[in-house]
């Protein structure tokens, strides 16, 4: 069935470090792919999305590229900030299936 | 309303009781989703409505769980004979249609079964 697998956390980085959070999905057709973020005490919100192969989604300095060859949608950011500390969820359509989430902690 | 609204925000109930959780989606959104999130886990899909009908209810864990959306707007998730294992945050989301459109989430209802 539809599934999403993302790297386990927590991921702890120093401010301005490079971030990668891996995400792979099962491929039934070419589903739209999403990254959602959950900041402490807040609800889930969309961070970025990609709707077809080779699309790159980007927002707030985060990027992810839809790779159909490797069925991956890894999240990257060149320089993290303390305010990026949150839980990040990878998800795929059509019924919007989520990964288990990766906690990111950024230290100043 | 401006966003997805879920009520109540917190619900404590005794084992064996019946509970109803309500979701008010964003006006005009035809797709509505229910999820369950346990501590340290990702949202677990329960059911997806397109309009009034359940397009996919494959995530409902058993027949104690049921959801309705009679007029294609507000939805109610109903849990009968609650068990302690049902304790979780229940999330609702809505989107304009399915597919690639963004889903907007409510703040969730924290259900505690004691």
PDB file of C-alpha atoms in Angstrom, chain A residues 27-89:
ATOM      1  CA  UNK A  27       5.467   4.449  -6.055  1.00  0.00           C
ATOM      2  CA  UNK A  28       1.970   3.880  -7.325  1.00  0.00           C
ATOM      3  CA  UNK A  29       1.932   6.233 -10.262  1.00  0.00           C
ATOM      4  CA  UNK A  30       3.326   9.691  -9.636  1.00  0.00           C
ATOM      5  CA  UNK A  31       1.743  11.085  -6.496  1.00  0.00           C
ATOM      6  CA  UNK A  32       2.155  14.672  -5.380  1.00  0.00           C
ATOM      7  CA  UNK A  33       4.670  14.953  -2.545  1.00  0.00           C
ATOM      8  CA  UNK A  34       4.700  17.305   0.421  1.00  0.00           C
ATOM      9  CA  UNK A  35       6.710  18.384   3.428  1.00  0.00           C
ATOM     10  CA  UNK A  36       4.700  19.562   6.416  1.00  0.00           C
ATOM     11  CA  UNK A  37       6.126  21.186   9.538  1.00  0.00           C
ATOM     12  CA  UNK A  38       4.807  21.254  13.092  1.00  0.00           C
ATOM     13  CA  UNK A  39       6.308  23.956  15.298  1.00  0.00           C
ATOM     14  CA  UNK A  40       6.048  23.509  19.083  1.00  0.00           C
ATOM     15  CA  UNK A  41       2.485  24.065  20.238  1.00  0.00           C
ATOM     16  CA  UNK A  42       1.165  24.648  16.719  1.00  0.00           C
ATOM     17  CA  UNK A  43      -0.747  22.671  14.128  1.00  0.00           C
ATOM     18  CA  UNK A  44       0.606  21.050  10.984  1.00  0.00           C
ATOM     19  CA  UNK A  45       1.300  23.446   8.140  1.00  0.00           C
ATOM     20  CA  UNK A  46       2.502  22.945   4.598  1.00  0.00           C
ATOM     21  CA  UNK A  47       6.166  23.778   4.059  1.00  0.00           C
ATOM     22  CA  UNK A  48       6.551  22.894   0.365  1.00  0.00           C
ATOM     23  CA  UNK A  49       5.283  20.553  -2.315  1.00  0.00           C
ATOM     24  CA  UNK A  50       6.108  19.061  -5.715  1.00  0.00           C
ATOM     25  CA  UNK A  51       3.494  17.683  -8.065  1.00  0.00           C
ATOM     26  CA  UNK A  52       5.525  15.866 -10.720  1.00  0.00           C
ATOM     27  CA  UNK A  53       8.872  14.243 -11.368  1.00  0.00           C
ATOM     28  CA  UNK A  54      11.903  16.584 -11.289  1.00  0.00           C
ATOM     29  CA  UNK A  55       9.839  19.390  -9.737  1.00  0.00           C
ATOM     30  CA  UNK A  56      11.590  21.289  -6.963  1.00  0.00           C
ATOM     31  CA  UNK A  57       9.518  22.667  -4.127  1.00  0.00           C
ATOM     32  CA  UNK A  58      10.974  25.511  -2.070  1.00  0.00           C
ATOM     33  CA  UNK A  59       9.949  27.755   0.800  1.00  0.00           C
ATOM     34  CA  UNK A  60      11.701  29.628   3.640  1.00  0.00           C
ATOM     35  CA  UNK A  61      15.108  28.436   2.391  1.00  0.00           C
ATOM     36  CA  UNK A  62      14.041  24.776   2.384  1.00  0.00           C
ATOM     37  CA  UNK A  63      14.094  22.758  -0.843  1.00  0.00           C
ATOM     38  CA  UNK A  64      13.104  19.268  -1.962  1.00  0.00           C
ATOM     39  CA  UNK A  65      13.303  17.690  -5.411  1.00  0.00           C
ATOM     40  CA  UNK A  66      10.913  14.992  -6.644  1.00  0.00           C
ATOM     41  CA  UNK A  67      13.159  12.104  -7.775  1.00  0.00           C
ATOM     42  CA  UNK A  68      11.176   9.337  -9.449  1.00  0.00           C
ATOM     43  CA  UNK A  69      14.290   7.218 -10.140  1.00  0.00           C
ATOM     44  CA  UNK A  70      14.994   6.873  -6.448  1.00  0.00           C
ATOM     45  CA  UNK A  71      11.385   7.499  -5.239  1.00  0.00           C
ATOM     46  CA  UNK A  72      12.763  10.144  -2.916  1.00  0.00           C
ATOM     47  CA  UNK A  73      11.889  13.659  -1.785  1.00  0.00           C
ATOM     48  CA  UNK A  74      14.687  14.674   0.574  1.00  0.00           C
ATOM     49  CA  UNK A  75      14.372  17.977   2.439  1.00  0.00           C
ATOM     50  CA  UNK A  76      17.401  20.284   2.479  1.00  0.00           C
ATOM     51  CA  UNK A  77      18.350  23.665   3.850  1.00  0.00           C
ATOM     52  CA  UNK A  78      21.722  25.315   3.450  1.00  0.00           C
ATOM     53  CA  UNK A  79      21.839  27.148   6.781  1.00  0.00           C
ATOM     54  CA  UNK A  80      19.446  26.275   9.595  1.00  0.00           C
ATOM     55  CA  UNK A  81      18.303  28.680  12.289  1.00  0.00           C
ATOM     56  CA  UNK A  82      17.122  28.080  15.838  1.00  0.00           C
ATOM     57  CA  UNK A  83      13.625  29.022  14.684  1.00  0.00           C
ATOM     58  CA  UNK A  84      13.634  25.983  12.351  1.00  0.00           C
ATOM     59  CA  UNK A  85      13.410  23.663  15.362  1.00  0.00           C
ATOM     60  CA  UNK A  86      10.233  21.649  14.760  1.00  0.00           C
ATOM     61  CA  UNK A  87       8.966  18.261  13.633  1.00  0.00           C
ATOM     62  CA  UNK A  88       9.050  17.693   9.870  1.00  0.00           C
ATOM     63  CA  UNK A  89       6.728  15.266   8.099  1.00  0.00           C
TER      64      UNK A  89
END
